[in-house]
C-alpha positions in Angstrom: 110.2 62.9 -39.9 109.3 60.1 -42.8 112.0 57.5 -44.3 112.1 57.5 -47.4 112.5 54.1 -49.1 114.6 53.0 -52.9 111.5 53.2 -54.4 110.1 56.4 -53.7 113.8 57.9 -54.2 112.9 56.9 -57.8 109.7 58.6 -58.2 111.2 61.3 -56.6 113.8 61.4 -58.9 111.7 61.3 -62.3 109.1 63.5 -61.2 112.3 65.8 -60.8 113.3 65.7 -64.1 110.5 66.1 -65.3 109.8 69.1 -64.4 113.5 69.9 -64.4 113.4 71.7 -67.8 116.5 72.5 -69.3 117.8 69.7 -67.7 120.1 71.0 -65.4 119.8 69.0 -62.8 117.5 72.2 -61.0 114.4 72.9 -60.3 112.0 76.0 -60.2 111.5 77.0 -56.8 107.9 78.6 -58.2 107.6 74.5 -59.3 108.3 72.7 -56.4 104.1 72.7 -54.6 102.7 70.9 -58.4 105.5 68.6 -58.7 104.5 67.7 -54.5 101.0 67.6 -55.6 102.1 65.4 -59.0 104.2 63.3 -56.3 100.4 62.7 -54.3 101.1 65.2 -51.5 98.8 67.6 -50.7 100.0 71.2 -49.4 98.6 74.3 -48.8 99.6 77.6 -51.1 100.5 78.2 -47.1 102.2 75.8 -46.8 104.7 75.5 -50.3 105.7 79.3 -49.6 106.4 77.8 -46.0 108.2 75.4 -47.6 110.2 77.2 -50.0 111.5 79.9 -47.3 112.9 77.7 -46.0 115.0 75.2 -48.7 116.2 78.4 -50.9 116.2 81.1 -47.5 119.1 83.3 -50.6 116.3 83.7 -52.9 118.7 81.6 -56.0 115.3 80.9 -56.9 116.2 76.7 -57.3 117.1 73.7 -55.6 119.1 70.5 -56.6 117.5 67.2 -56.5 118.9 66.4 -52.7 117.3 70.0 -51.3 114.5 68.1 -52.5 114.6 64.9 -51.4 115.3 66.3 -47.8 112.5 68.7 -48.6 109.3 65.6 -48.9 111.4 63.8 -46.1 110.8 66.5 -43.5 107.2 67.1 -45.2 105.9 63.4 -46.8 102.1 63.6 -45.9 100.4 60.4 -46.2 98.3 61.0 -48.9 95.0 61.4 -47.5 91.8 58.7 -47.9 88.8 59.2 -50.2 86.6 57.4 -46.5 89.1 61.0 -45.4 88.0 63.0 -48.0 84.2 62.3 -47.4 83.8 62.3 -43.7 85.2 65.5 -44.1 82.4 66.7 -46.6 79.6 64.8 -43.5 80.0 66.8 -41.7 78.0 69.8 -43.8 75.3 66.6 -44.4 73.0 66.8 -41.4 70.0 64.8 -42.9 72.6 61.9 -43.6 71.2 61.6 -47.3 74.8 62.1 -48.9 74.5 65.1 -50.4 74.8 69.2 -48.8 74.5 72.1 -50.4 76.1 74.5 -52.1 76.0 77.3 -51.0 77.3 76.0 -47.5 80.5 74.9 -48.9 80.8 78.0 -50.1 80.6 79.6 -47.2 83.0 76.8 -45.8 85.6 77.1 -47.8 85.4 81.0 -48.6 85.6 82.0 -45.4 86.5 79.2 -42.5 90.3 78.6 -42.3 92.6 78.5 -45.5 90.0 80.5 -47.3 89.8 80.2 -50.7 88.8 83.2 -53.0 85.7 83.4 -55.0 86.7 82.6 -58.1 87.9 79.4 -56.6 85.3 78.8 -55.1 84.0 79.3 -57.9 85.7 76.2 -60.1 85.0 73.8 -57.4 81.4 74.4 -56.6 81.4 73.8 -60.1 83.6 71.3 -60.8 81.4 69.5 -57.2 78.1 70.2 -59.0 77.7 67.7 -61.8 74.2 68.7 -62.1 74.0 72.1 -61.3 71.2 71.6 -58.8 73.3 73.7 -55.9 73.3 70.1 -54.4 77.1 68.2 -54.4 76.6 64.9 -53.7 79.9 64.8 -51.2 81.1 60.8 -52.1 81.1 60.1 -55.0 83.2 64.2 -55.0 85.9 63.3 -52.8 86.5 60.2 -54.6 87.5 62.8 -57.6 89.2 64.3 -55.6 91.7 62.1 -54.2 91.8 60.1 -57.2 93.4 63.6 -58.6 97.1 64.4 -56.6 97.2 67.9 -58.5 94.1 68.7 -56.4 94.6 71.0 -53.1 92.2 70.1 -50.4 92.1 73.9 -47.9 93.6 73.8 -44.8 89.1 74.0 -43.5 89.1 70.6 -44.7 92.9 69.7 -43.3 91.1 70.8 -39.3 87.8 68.6 -40.5 89.7 65.8 -41.2 91.9 66.4 -38.0 89.1 66.6 -36.0 87.3 63.7 -37.7 90.4 61.5 -37.3 91.9 62.3 -33.5 89.1 64.0 -32.0 88.1 67.7 -31.1 91.3 69.4 -30.3 91.7 73.3 -30.1 91.7 74.4 -34.0 89.1 71.8 -35.6 86.4 72.8 -32.2 86.3 76.3 -33.4 86.1 75.4 -37.0 83.5 72.8 -36.0 81.8 75.4 -34.7 81.8 77.9 -37.0 80.9 75.6 -39.9 77.4 74.3 -37.2 76.5 77.6 -37.8 75.9 78.1 -40.8 76.3 80.4 -43.6 74.9 84.0 -43.0 70.8 84.0 -43.1 70.5 86.7 -44.6 
């Protein structure tokens, strides 16, 4: 459980109030993930659903500020660094050029871990492949991702990051094997 400082609580209050559209001191449950992301957190959609179920078991559809502070305390993760995100992408850089293939990235994000839809994958690749040549400068893209807290880093990339941070475990080893297999050849 994270210790919440006075400064953090003030940031939470500002974000909460910003999204409390009618000023009634309650936040719509559907905005929890958005508010968390505005505070630099990066929960997956599955994690947001899990949190919402825990904090609103009766299905009231909203939470008050003390509940929000408690959920932030229980689910706070230090924001990912640019280097951690770049290391996750580095797995795909087999020749060490700083570039990864859009095809390999598409394979990973649509078939491994928390899978993105084809539409979300298209959007991510379009954003990452700025010159539309099928290759992604992953260091520049990592910088862009870290600077935008609203961007969701999928559980797939979190697993790869954990692999780089903590070494092998069952989950990361399975994912790393699937990455090394690469996209199916047609």
